[in-house]
Coordinates of C-alpha atoms in Angstrom, one line a residue:
M779 CA -12.9 2.8 33.3
L780 CA -11.8 2.0 29.8
A781 CA -14.2 -0.6 28.3
A782 CA -12.5 -3.4 26.4
L783 CA -12.9 -3.1 22.7
I784 CA -11.8 -6.1 20.6
I785 CA -12.1 -7.0 17.0
A786 CA -15.2 -9.0 16.5
S787 CA -14.3 -10.7 13.3
A788 CA -11.5 -10.9 10.7
I789 CA -11.1 -8.1 8.3
P790 CA -13.1 -9.0 5.2
A791 CA -11.2 -9.2 1.9
P792 CA -12.1 -6.4 -0.4
A793 CA -14.3 -7.3 -3.4
A794 CA -15.4 -4.2 -5.4
P795 CA -14.8 -0.6 -4.5
A796 CA -17.7 1.6 -3.4
V797 CA -17.2 3.7 -6.5
A798 CA -15.7 2.0 -9.5
G799 CA -11.9 2.4 -9.5
R800 CA -11.6 4.2 -6.2
Q801 CA -9.5 3.1 -3.3
I802 CA -11.6 2.5 -0.1
E803 CA -10.7 1.6 3.4
R804 CA -10.7 -2.0 4.6
L805 CA -12.6 -1.9 7.8
D806 CA -13.6 -4.5 10.3
R807 CA -17.2 -4.9 11.6
G808 CA -16.7 -2.4 14.4
L809 CA -19.0 -4.3 16.7
V810 CA -20.2 -2.2 19.6
A811 CA -22.7 -2.5 22.5
V812 CA -24.0 0.3 24.7
P813 CA -26.8 0.4 27.3
A814 CA -30.1 0.7 25.5
A815 CA -32.5 3.6 26.2
G816 CA -35.1 1.2 27.7
G817 CA -32.9 -1.4 29.3
G818 CA -30.6 -4.1 28.0
N819 CA -28.0 -3.4 25.3
Q820 CA -28.1 -1.9 21.9
V821 CA -25.7 -3.8 19.7
S822 CA -24.6 -2.9 16.2
W823 CA -21.9 -3.5 13.6
R824 CA -20.8 -2.3 10.2
L825 CA -22.3 -3.2 6.9
L826 CA -19.6 -2.7 4.3
A827 CA -19.8 -1.6 0.7
T828 CA -17.9 -4.7 -0.2
D829 CA -20.5 -7.0 1.4
A830 CA -22.8 -9.1 -0.7
R831 CA -26.2 -7.3 -1.0
S832 CA -27.9 -10.1 1.0
A833 CA -25.1 -10.6 3.6
R834 CA -26.4 -12.4 6.7
F835 CA -25.1 -12.4 10.3
T836 CA -25.4 -14.3 13.5
L837 CA -24.9 -12.4 16.7
Y838 CA -23.6 -14.2 19.8
R839 CA -23.7 -13.3 23.4
D840 CA -21.2 -15.0 25.6
G841 CA -20.6 -17.6 22.9
K842 CA -24.3 -18.4 22.3
P843 CA -26.4 -17.3 19.3
I844 CA -29.1 -14.7 20.2
A845 CA -30.0 -13.3 16.8
R846 CA -29.9 -14.2 13.1
V847 CA -29.9 -11.1 10.9
G848 CA -31.3 -11.6 7.4
G849 CA -30.2 -10.0 4.2
S850 CA -32.7 -7.2 4.4
Q851 CA -32.4 -6.5 8.1
A852 CA -30.4 -3.8 9.9
T853 CA -27.0 -4.6 11.3
S854 CA -28.4 -3.7 14.7
F855 CA -30.0 -5.7 17.6
L856 CA -31.7 -4.7 20.8
D857 CA -30.7 -7.3 23.4
R858 CA -33.1 -6.7 26.3
A859 CA -31.4 -9.5 28.3
G860 CA -27.9 -8.0 27.9
T861 CA -26.0 -6.6 30.8
V862 CA -22.8 -4.6 31.2
T863 CA -20.8 -7.8 31.5
S864 CA -22.2 -9.4 28.3
R865 CA -19.7 -10.1 25.6
Y866 CA -20.8 -10.0 22.0
S867 CA -19.3 -11.4 18.8
L868 CA -20.3 -12.3 15.2
A869 CA -18.7 -15.7 15.4
A870 CA -19.2 -18.5 17.9
K871 CA -15.6 -18.6 18.9
G872 CA -14.6 -15.1 17.8
A873 CA -13.3 -12.4 20.0
G874 CA -15.9 -10.3 21.6
A875 CA -16.8 -6.7 22.5
L876 CA -18.0 -5.7 26.0
A877 CA -20.7 -3.2 26.5
W878 CA -19.7 0.4 27.1
A879 CA -21.0 0.6 30.6
N880 CA -21.6 4.4 30.7
G881 CA -22.8 4.7 27.1
Y882 CA -19.5 6.0 26.0
L883 CA -15.9 4.9 25.4
A884 CA -13.4 6.9 27.5
I885 CA -10.0 7.2 25.9
P886 CA -7.4 8.5 28.3
L887 CA -5.4 11.4 27.0
D888 CA -1.9 12.5 27.8
K889 CA -2.5 16.1 28.7
P890 CA 0.6 18.2 28.0
A891 CA 2.3 20.2 30.7
E892 CA 2.0 23.9 30.7
G893 CA 4.1 26.0 28.4
R894 CA 5.6 29.5 28.4
T895 CA 5.6 32.0 25.6
G896 CA 8.5 34.1 24.4
D897 CA 7.4 37.0 26.6
G898 CA 6.9 34.8 29.7
E899 CA 3.2 34.1 29.6
T900 CA 2.2 30.7 30.9
Y901 CA -0.5 28.7 29.1
G902 CA -2.1 25.3 29.4
Y903 CA -3.8 22.9 26.9
T904 CA -7.2 21.7 26.0
A905 CA -8.1 18.8 23.8
N906 CA -9.5 20.2 20.6
D907 CA -10.4 18.8 17.1
A908 CA -10.0 15.1 16.3
S909 CA -9.9 12.9 13.2
V910 CA -9.8 9.1 12.6
G911 CA -7.8 6.8 10.3
D912 CA -6.6 3.2 10.2
L913 CA -3.0 4.0 11.1
D914 CA -1.8 0.4 11.4
G915 CA -3.9 -1.4 8.8
D916 CA -5.9 -3.7 11.1
G917 CA -9.3 -2.5 9.9
R918 CA -10.2 -0.3 12.9
Y919 CA -9.7 3.4 13.4
E920 CA -7.2 5.2 15.6
L921 CA -7.8 8.7 16.8
I922 CA -5.7 11.8 16.1
V923 CA -6.2 14.6 18.5
K924 CA -5.1 18.3 18.4
W925 CA -4.0 20.0 21.6
Y926 CA -5.0 23.7 21.7
P927 CA -3.0 26.2 23.8
T928 CA -5.3 28.2 26.1
I929 CA -4.0 31.4 24.5
A930 CA -4.6 30.3 20.9
K931 CA -5.7 33.3 18.7
D932 CA -7.6 34.1 15.6
N933 CA -5.6 35.7 12.8
A934 CA -7.2 39.0 13.5
F935 CA -5.4 39.3 16.8
S936 CA -1.8 39.8 17.6
G937 CA 0.2 38.1 20.5
Y938 CA 1.9 34.9 21.2
T939 CA -0.2 31.7 21.0
G940 CA 1.8 28.8 22.4
V941 CA 2.7 25.6 20.5
T942 CA 0.2 23.2 18.8
L943 CA 0.6 19.5 19.5
I944 CA -0.9 16.5 17.6
D945 CA -1.4 13.1 19.3
A946 CA -2.4 9.6 18.1
Y947 CA -4.3 7.1 20.2
T948 CA -5.7 3.6 19.8
L949 CA -9.4 3.0 20.8
E950 CA -8.0 1.2 23.8
G951 CA -6.3 4.4 24.9
R952 CA -2.7 3.6 24.0
K953 CA -0.8 6.7 22.9
L954 CA 1.2 6.1 19.7
W955 CA 3.0 9.4 19.2
R956 CA 3.1 13.1 19.6
I957 CA 4.1 15.7 17.0
N958 CA 5.2 19.1 18.2
L959 CA 4.6 21.7 15.5
G960 CA 7.1 24.0 17.2
P961 CA 7.4 27.8 17.7
N962 CA 7.1 28.7 14.0
I963 CA 3.5 27.5 13.5
R964 CA 1.0 29.9 15.1
S965 CA -2.0 28.3 17.0
G966 CA -5.5 29.1 16.1
A967 CA -8.5 27.8 14.2
H968 CA -7.1 28.8 10.8
Y969 CA -3.5 27.6 11.0
T970 CA -3.3 23.8 11.4
Q971 CA -5.5 21.5 9.4
F972 CA -4.4 17.9 9.7
M973 CA -5.4 15.4 7.1
V974 CA -5.6 11.7 8.1
Y975 CA -5.9 9.2 5.2
D976 CA -4.2 6.4 3.3
L977 CA -2.5 8.5 0.7
D978 CA -0.4 5.8 -1.1
G979 CA -2.8 2.8 -1.0
D980 CA -0.7 0.6 1.3
G981 CA -3.7 0.1 3.7
K982 CA -2.3 2.4 6.4
A983 CA -3.3 6.0 6.9
E984 CA -0.7 8.8 6.9
V985 CA -1.1 12.2 8.5
A986 CA -0.3 15.4 6.7
M987 CA -0.1 19.1 7.8
K988 CA 1.7 22.3 7.4
T989 CA 5.1 22.4 9.3
A990 CA 8.0 24.8 9.8
D991 CA 11.5 25.1 11.2
G992 CA 11.5 23.5 14.6
T993 CA 8.6 21.0 14.1
V994 CA 9.4 17.8 16.0
D995 CA 8.0 14.5 14.5
G996 CA 6.8 11.5 16.5
T997 CA 10.2 10.0 16.7
N998 CA 11.8 13.2 18.1
H999 CA 13.5 14.2 14.8
M1000 CA 13.5 17.9 13.9
I1001 CA 12.2 19.4 10.6
G1002 CA 14.2 22.3 9.2
D1003 CA 16.4 24.6 11.3
P1004 CA 16.0 23.7 15.0
H1005 CA 17.4 27.1 16.1
A1006 CA 15.3 29.3 13.8
S1007 CA 12.7 31.6 15.3
W1008 CA 10.5 33.5 12.9
T1009 CA 8.0 34.9 15.5
S1010 CA 7.7 38.7 15.3
R1011 CA 8.8 40.3 18.6
E1012 CA 7.9 43.8 19.6
G1013 CA 10.9 46.1 19.4
E1014 CA 12.9 44.0 16.9
V1015 CA 13.8 45.2 13.4
D1016 CA 11.6 42.7 11.6
I1017 CA 9.1 42.6 8.8
E1018 CA 6.8 44.9 10.7
D1019 CA 9.3 47.8 11.1
R1020 CA 12.0 47.6 8.5
T1021 CA 11.2 51.2 7.6
G1022 CA 11.9 52.3 11.2
A1023 CA 8.3 53.5 11.5
K1024 CA 6.2 52.8 14.6
V1025 CA 3.1 52.9 12.5
L1026 CA 2.6 50.9 9.4
P1027 CA 1.2 52.5 6.1
D1028 CA -2.3 51.4 6.9
G1029 CA -2.2 52.9 10.4
R1030 CA -1.7 49.7 12.2
K1031 CA 0.7 49.9 15.1
V1032 CA 3.9 47.9 15.0
S1033 CA 3.2 46.5 18.4
E1034 CA 0.0 44.8 17.1
L1035 CA 2.2 42.4 15.0
K1036 CA 3.8 40.9 18.1
G1037 CA 3.5 37.1 18.0
R1038 CA 2.7 36.8 14.3
I1039 CA 4.8 34.6 12.0
L1040 CA 5.2 36.4 8.8
R1041 CA 8.4 35.0 7.3
G1042 CA 10.6 32.0 7.3
P1043 CA 10.5 28.6 5.5
E1044 CA 7.2 26.7 5.4
Y1045 CA 6.6 23.1 4.6
L1046 CA 4.0 20.5 3.8
T1047 CA 4.9 17.3 5.6
V1048 CA 3.5 13.7 5.4
F1049 CA 4.0 11.7 8.6
D1050 CA 3.9 7.9 9.1
G1051 CA 0.6 7.0 10.9
T1052 CA 2.1 4.3 13.1
T1053 CA 5.1 6.2 14.4
G1054 CA 4.6 9.9 13.6
R1055 CA 7.9 9.9 11.7
A1056 CA 8.2 12.5 9.0
L1057 CA 8.2 10.7 5.7
A1058 CA 8.4 13.5 3.2
S1059 CA 8.4 17.4 3.1
A1060 CA 8.1 20.0 0.4
P1061 CA 8.0 23.8 0.4
Y1062 CA 4.5 24.9 1.2
A1063 CA 2.9 26.4 -1.9
P1064 CA 2.4 29.2 -2.5
S1065 CA 4.7 31.2 -0.2
R1066 CA 3.7 34.3 1.6
G1067 CA 5.6 36.5 -0.8
P1068 CA 5.7 36.8 -4.6
G1069 CA 7.9 34.5 -6.6
G1070 CA 8.5 32.0 -3.7
D1071 CA 9.9 34.6 -1.4
D1072 CA 9.5 33.4 2.2
N1073 CA 10.9 36.7 3.7
P1074 CA 8.7 39.4 2.1
D1075 CA 8.5 42.8 3.6
Y1076 CA 5.3 44.4 4.7
E1077 CA 4.5 46.3 1.5
R1078 CA 5.0 43.3 -0.7
M1079 CA 2.8 41.1 1.5
K1080 CA 0.1 43.8 1.4
A1081 CA 0.3 44.0 -2.4
V1082 CA 0.0 40.2 -2.8
W1083 CA -2.7 39.4 -0.1
G1084 CA -4.5 42.7 0.7
D1085 CA -2.8 43.2 4.1
G1086 CA 0.8 42.9 5.4
Y1087 CA 0.1 41.5 8.9
G1088 CA -1.1 38.0 8.1
N1089 CA -4.8 38.2 8.5
R1090 CA -5.3 37.0 5.0
S1091 CA -2.1 35.2 4.0
E1092 CA -2.2 33.0 7.1
R1093 CA -5.6 31.5 6.7
Y1094 CA -5.4 27.9 5.5
L1095 CA -7.8 25.3 4.3
A1096 CA -7.1 21.6 3.7
G1097 CA -8.9 18.5 2.3
L1098 CA -8.5 15.4 0.2
A1099 CA -9.8 14.6 -3.3
Y1100 CA -9.7 11.8 -5.8
L1101 CA -8.4 13.9 -8.6
D1102 CA -7.4 11.0 -10.8
G1103 CA -10.5 8.9 -9.8
H1104 CA -8.3 6.2 -8.2
R1105 CA -6.1 7.5 -5.4
P1106 CA -6.5 10.4 -3.0
S1107 CA -4.6 13.6 -3.3
L1108 CA -3.9 16.2 -0.6
V1109 CA -5.5 19.6 -1.2
F1110 CA -4.0 22.6 0.8
G1111 CA -5.1 26.2 0.3
R1112 CA -3.9 29.6 1.5
G1113 CA -6.2 32.7 1.6
Y1114 CA -9.8 33.3 0.7
Y1115 CA -10.8 36.8 1.6
A1116 CA -9.0 38.3 -1.4
R1117 CA -6.4 36.1 -3.1
S1118 CA -7.3 32.4 -3.1
T1119 CA -4.7 29.8 -3.8
V1120 CA -5.0 26.0 -3.8
A1121 CA -2.3 23.3 -4.3
A1122 CA -2.9 19.6 -4.9
W1123 CA -0.3 17.1 -3.9
D1124 CA 0.3 13.4 -4.4
Y1125 CA 2.1 11.2 -2.0
R1126 CA 3.3 8.1 -4.0
K1127 CA 6.2 5.7 -3.4
G1128 CA 7.6 7.8 -0.5
E1129 CA 7.6 11.1 -2.5
L1130 CA 5.5 14.2 -2.2
R1131 CA 4.9 15.9 -5.5
M1132 CA 2.7 18.9 -6.5
R1133 CA 0.0 18.0 -9.0
W1134 CA -1.2 21.5 -9.7
L1135 CA -1.5 25.0 -8.2
F1136 CA -4.4 27.3 -8.6
D1137 CA -4.1 31.1 -8.0
S1138 CA -6.8 33.6 -8.3
A1139 CA -4.2 36.3 -8.9
V1140 CA -3.2 34.7 -12.2
P1141 CA -4.7 36.7 -15.1
G1142 CA -7.9 35.0 -16.2
N1143 CA -8.8 33.9 -12.7
E1144 CA -10.0 37.2 -11.4
K1145 CA -13.6 36.1 -10.8
F1146 CA -12.3 33.5 -8.3
G1147 CA -10.8 36.1 -6.0
G1148 CA -12.6 36.7 -2.7
Q1149 CA -14.8 33.7 -3.1
G1150 CA -13.4 31.4 -0.4
N1151 CA -15.1 30.1 2.8
H1152 CA -13.9 29.2 6.2
Q1153 CA -14.0 25.6 5.1
L1154 CA -14.2 23.5 1.9
S1155 CA -15.9 20.5 0.6
V1156 CA -15.2 17.8 -2.0
A1157 CA -17.4 15.8 -4.4
D1158 CA -17.6 14.6 -8.0
V1159 CA -20.3 16.9 -9.4
D1160 CA -19.8 16.5 -13.1
G1161 CA -19.9 12.7 -13.2
D1162 CA -16.5 12.1 -14.6
G1163 CA -15.3 10.0 -11.6
R1164 CA -12.9 12.7 -10.4
D1165 CA -13.6 15.1 -7.6
E1166 CA -14.1 18.9 -7.6
I1167 CA -13.0 21.2 -4.8
F1168 CA -15.7 23.5 -3.3
Y1169 CA -13.7 26.4 -1.8
G1170 CA -16.8 28.4 -0.9
S1171 CA -18.4 30.4 -3.7
M1172 CA -15.9 29.0 -6.2
V1173 CA -15.3 25.5 -7.4
L1174 CA -12.1 24.0 -8.9
D1175 CA -12.2 21.1 -11.4
D1176 CA -10.0 18.0 -10.9
D1177 CA -7.3 19.5 -13.1
G1178 CA -6.9 22.6 -11.0
K1179 CA -8.8 24.9 -13.3
G1180 CA -11.7 27.1 -12.2
L1181 CA -15.0 25.3 -12.9
W1182 CA -17.4 28.1 -11.7
S1183 CA -17.7 31.0 -9.4
S1184 CA -21.1 32.2 -8.2
G1185 CA -19.7 35.6 -7.2
L1186 CA -21.6 35.5 -3.9
G1187 CA -18.4 36.0 -1.9
H1188 CA -17.1 34.7 1.4
G1189 CA -19.2 32.8 3.9
D1190 CA -18.8 31.0 7.2
A1191 CA -20.7 27.8 6.5
M1192 CA -21.7 25.6 3.6
H1193 CA -23.2 22.2 3.0
L1194 CA -22.8 20.0 -0.1
S1195 CA -25.0 16.9 -0.7
D1196 CA -28.1 15.7 -2.6
L1197 CA -30.1 18.2 -0.6
D1198 CA -33.0 18.2 -3.1
P1199 CA -33.6 14.6 -4.5
T1200 CA -36.1 16.0 -7.0
H1201 CA -33.4 18.2 -8.6
P1202 CA -30.7 16.4 -10.7
G1203 CA -27.3 16.0 -9.1
L1204 CA -26.0 17.6 -5.9
E1205 CA -26.8 21.0 -4.3
K1206 CA -24.7 23.4 -2.2
F1207 CA -26.4 25.5 0.5
G1208 CA -24.3 28.3 2.1
V1209 CA -24.4 31.6 4.0
H1210 CA -22.7 34.8 3.0
E1211 CA -21.4 37.9 4.8
N1212 CA -20.4 40.4 2.0
M1213 CA -23.8 41.9 1.1
K1214 CA -22.3 44.0 -1.7
M1215 CA -20.9 40.9 -3.3
S1216 CA -23.8 38.6 -2.6
G1217 CA -26.4 41.1 -3.8
N1218 CA -27.9 41.2 -0.3
R1219 CA -28.4 37.4 -0.2
G1220 CA -27.9 36.0 3.3
A1221 CA -28.2 32.4 2.2
A1222 CA -28.5 30.6 -1.1
M1223 CA -29.1 27.1 -2.5
L1224 CA -27.0 26.4 -5.7
D1225 CA -26.8 23.8 -8.3
A1226 CA -23.5 22.1 -7.5
K1227 CA -22.5 21.4 -11.1
T1228 CA -23.1 24.8 -12.6
G1229 CA -23.3 27.3 -9.7
A1230 CA -26.7 28.4 -10.8
I1231 CA -28.7 30.0 -7.9
L1232 CA -31.8 27.9 -7.3
W1233 CA -33.2 30.1 -4.5
S1234 CA -31.9 32.5 -1.9
T1235 CA -33.0 34.5 1.2
P1236 CA -32.6 38.3 1.6
A1237 CA -30.3 39.9 4.2
D1238 CA -28.8 43.3 4.9
R1239 CA -25.9 42.1 7.1
D1240 CA -23.4 39.2 7.6
T1241 CA -25.1 35.8 8.0
G1242 CA -22.9 33.8 10.3
R1243 CA -24.6 30.4 10.5
G1244 CA -26.6 28.2 8.3
I1245 CA -27.4 24.5 7.8
A1246 CA -29.3 22.1 5.4
I1247 CA -30.3 18.7 6.8
D1248 CA -33.5 16.6 6.7
V1249 CA -35.4 17.2 10.0
D1250 CA -39.0 17.2 8.8
P1251 CA -40.5 14.1 7.0
R1252 CA -43.4 16.1 5.6
H1253 CA -41.3 17.8 3.0
A1254 CA -39.1 16.2 0.3
G1255 CA -35.4 16.7 0.8
A1256 CA -33.4 18.7 3.3
E1257 CA -34.7 21.6 5.3
A1258 CA -32.5 24.7 5.4
W1259 CA -32.3 27.6 7.8
A1260 CA -29.8 30.4 8.6
S1261 CA -29.2 32.9 11.4
N1262 CA -30.4 35.9 9.4
S1263 CA -34.0 34.6 9.2
R1264 CA -36.7 33.2 11.6
D1265 CA -38.0 31.0 8.8
L1266 CA -37.4 27.3 8.0
Y1267 CA -37.3 26.5 4.3
D1268 CA -37.9 23.3 2.3
A1269 CA -35.5 22.1 -0.4
K1270 CA -37.3 24.4 -3.0
G1271 CA -37.0 27.5 -0.8
N1272 CA -40.6 27.5 0.4
V1273 CA -41.3 28.6 3.9
I1274 CA -42.4 25.9 6.4
P1275 CA -44.5 27.6 9.1
G1276 CA -43.5 27.2 12.7
G1277 CA -40.0 28.6 12.7
H1278 CA -36.7 26.7 12.8
P1279 CA -34.5 25.0 15.4
R1280 CA -32.6 27.3 17.8
A1281 CA -29.1 26.5 16.5
A1282 CA -27.8 26.2 12.9
N1283 CA -24.7 24.2 13.7
F1284 CA -24.1 20.5 13.2
G1285 CA -26.3 17.6 12.2
I1286 CA -26.0 14.0 13.4
W1287 CA -27.7 10.7 12.5
W1288 CA -28.4 9.4 16.0
D1289 CA -31.8 7.8 16.6
G1290 CA -33.3 5.0 14.5
D1291 CA -34.9 6.9 11.6
R1292 CA -33.3 8.5 8.5
L1293 CA -33.9 12.1 9.7
R1294 CA -30.9 13.9 11.0
E1295 CA -30.8 15.1 14.6
L1296 CA -29.5 18.5 15.7
L1297 CA -26.0 18.6 17.2
D1298 CA -25.0 21.9 18.9
G1299 CA -21.8 21.7 21.0
K1300 CA -22.2 18.5 22.9
R1301 CA -26.0 18.4 23.0
I1302 CA -28.1 16.2 20.6
S1303 CA -31.8 17.0 20.1
K1304 CA -34.6 16.1 17.7
W1305 CA -36.7 18.6 15.9
D1306 CA -40.4 18.3 16.8
W1307 CA -41.9 19.5 13.5
N1308 CA -45.4 19.5 14.9
N1309 CA -44.8 21.8 17.8
G1310 CA -41.7 23.7 16.6
T1311 CA -39.6 22.6 19.5
E1312 CA -36.5 20.5 20.2
Q1313 CA -36.4 17.3 22.3
I1314 CA -33.1 16.7 24.0
L1315 CA -31.8 13.1 23.4
L1316 CA -28.3 13.5 24.8
D1317 CA -26.6 16.2 26.9
P1318 CA -23.6 14.4 28.4
A1319 CA -22.5 15.6 31.8
G1320 CA -18.8 16.3 32.3
A1321 CA -18.1 16.8 28.6
V1322 CA -17.5 20.0 26.7
S1323 CA -17.5 21.3 23.1
N1324 CA -14.6 23.1 21.3
N1325 CA -13.7 26.4 19.7
G1326 CA -15.8 28.8 21.7
T1327 CA -18.9 30.1 20.1
K1328 CA -18.4 27.7 17.2
A1329 CA -19.4 25.0 19.7
N1330 CA -18.4 22.0 17.6
P1331 CA -17.5 18.5 18.8
S1332 CA -14.0 17.1 18.5
L1333 CA -15.5 14.9 15.8
S1334 CA -18.9 13.6 14.7
A1335 CA -18.6 10.6 12.3
D1336 CA -19.6 7.0 11.7
I1337 CA -16.6 5.7 13.8
I1338 CA -17.9 2.4 14.9
G1339 CA -21.1 0.2 14.8
D1340 CA -23.8 0.6 12.2
W1341 CA -24.4 3.5 9.9
R1342 CA -25.3 6.0 12.6
E1343 CA -22.8 8.5 13.8
E1344 CA -20.9 8.8 17.0
L1345 CA -20.1 11.9 19.0
A1346 CA -16.5 12.5 20.2
V1347 CA -16.0 15.2 22.8
P1348 CA -13.4 15.9 25.5
S1349 CA -14.1 15.7 29.2
A1350 CA -14.1 19.1 30.9
D1351 CA -10.6 18.6 32.2
S1352 CA -9.3 17.3 28.9
R1353 CA -8.1 14.1 30.6
E1354 CA -10.1 11.9 28.3
L1355 CA -11.8 11.9 24.9
R1356 CA -15.3 10.4 25.1
I1357 CA -17.0 8.6 22.2
Y1358 CA -20.8 8.4 22.6
A1359 CA -22.8 5.8 20.6
T1360 CA -26.5 5.8 20.1
P1361 CA -28.6 3.8 22.6
Y1362 CA -31.5 3.5 20.1
P1363 CA -32.5 0.6 17.8
T1364 CA -33.0 1.0 14.1
S1365 CA -34.6 -1.0 11.3
E1366 CA -32.6 0.7 8.6
R1367 CA -30.0 -1.4 6.8
I1368 CA -27.5 1.1 5.4
V1369 CA -23.9 0.6 4.4
T1370 CA -21.4 2.3 6.7
L1371 CA -21.2 6.0 5.8
M1372 CA -17.4 5.8 5.8
H1373 CA -17.6 3.9 2.5
D1374 CA -19.5 6.8 0.9
P1375 CA -17.0 8.9 -1.1
V1376 CA -18.3 12.4 -0.1
Y1377 CA -19.0 11.5 3.5
R1378 CA -15.5 9.9 4.1
L1379 CA -13.7 12.9 2.7
G1380 CA -16.0 15.2 4.8
V1381 CA -14.8 13.4 7.9
A1382 CA -11.2 14.0 6.8
W1383 CA -11.7 17.8 6.3
Q1384 CA -14.1 18.3 9.3
N1385 CA -11.3 19.7 11.4
T1386 CA -10.6 22.5 8.8
A1387 CA -11.0 26.0 10.2
Y1388 CA -14.7 26.5 11.0
N1389 CA -15.7 22.8 11.4
Q1390 CA -18.8 21.6 9.5
P1391 CA -20.6 18.2 9.6
P1392 CA -20.0 15.6 6.8
H1393 CA -22.7 14.8 4.3
T1394 CA -23.4 11.9 2.0
S1395 CA -23.2 11.8 -1.8
Y1396 CA -26.8 10.7 -1.9
F1397 CA -30.0 11.8 -0.1
L1398 CA -30.1 10.1 3.3
G1399 CA -33.4 11.3 4.8
A1400 CA -37.0 10.4 5.2
K1401 CA -38.3 8.2 2.4

């Protein structure tokens, strides 16, 4: 049953931005109530960056005041007398919010019908990654959900993949639109990154992603040539066998390229958030081939990217950054194993224009080649009010020029925040897989402003996982660990005896303290630092995680309620998306994390390739 969710108060008028000069979202209070862990209801609401420091609130149940929250108290209340039928509000005659009877909000999904590939294979769909944005400007978030074909494939594998679909839903479960990316966008973790954000400052979020011929927008209008098919088919004279050979120059069989999309026009498109209508499109930059060629042959692709079958050229990253310090820009990349390219785009007054294009293949940028990750991050690390792009082991300044390259090479995970509050500025912790390039470093903590290595851990093979979050209050700053070592490290790189948590995946602020809990797949647990064990806090029945062994949620973010994060995961049958909220009280009064510049952009890019959790621009951990 879908619990009623109603705006609890009017949208407050903005006063001052969270960061001087920066556009921020106008959000409502996001009042929410869930059954509390020990009985009654746990009720919470947003504290905004635009609120007066000493803002006070009165909480009503069924029209009667039950709590007066002072200017230093948490925007959270444990109502032991509350029931599943209680209605809460922050105004005596205001609209109210009913408790989520099962501890989660179930949003019905319109599961797509089965599809069929070009060679006759039938496939189904599962609900995959999600994002949030205020699509209609009412101060509350809507959900954007990606549908994943059951035969989606990594770039390393050939074969047809099915069609990727993108839906938008309100929190009440009303479907707003569906975008069909069409047959010329391959499906997999590295192909479709969808950015949801208010790009032009009109108070309503747009949605942006890579498109191609045959993409159908939310109003059933086609982008490009509706009849074009650029998918490589076995036996056709195509990019894979123009020479007539059955084996390519690197020994790869022509048949292994079946299902890949290696030519044809590519676009970057901005869609209207309320209708899904395509607002503006531009040629995706850079193209697969040299000089803007969208139909390169095998040899030319191999010369440009390092292979001619799309394993490198078809890996994409995306994010958002405040490059002028005031309004957000789109950031879309292509490639990171060898050649790394990143383009910044502005959507203003209905037009999409490129701000700059960075290319590691340009003379003078050689040290930035091969330094990309399976994800990116964004933050202002030099204090000029404008953001930098962390692409892995390389960072781009706001003007699109290389800021620094550590030379440590490609990695599968990285975390950017004030991980060590005793060290000036922000830090970046990441893992690495190219031992020759990293100097046999499996993981490293870097100064985010300069790229200087603060400390590292040794390794002799690929380190696939790593995380840095505060899980132990006995040590200042975040603790860090990686899959190549049994040790847990403090923020200075000192070993903490007792080992580390089982998984190095996601973190989530869930219970009432400032420590971060462990999120692995759909399960939330707390690290018991005294005994070196994990205590399970939530393991929701009937829900699943996404992306196979990556085991990430659809989304973890501060979607509603106070500063703590919610967990969004699909049901096992993909018929609903469930949003779980914490049942625990808190005494911490903290501004909504969505008004923190680094965190909000982290939520936007969370769906990019190998999903990673968002982090704040400041140290949020044990005092």
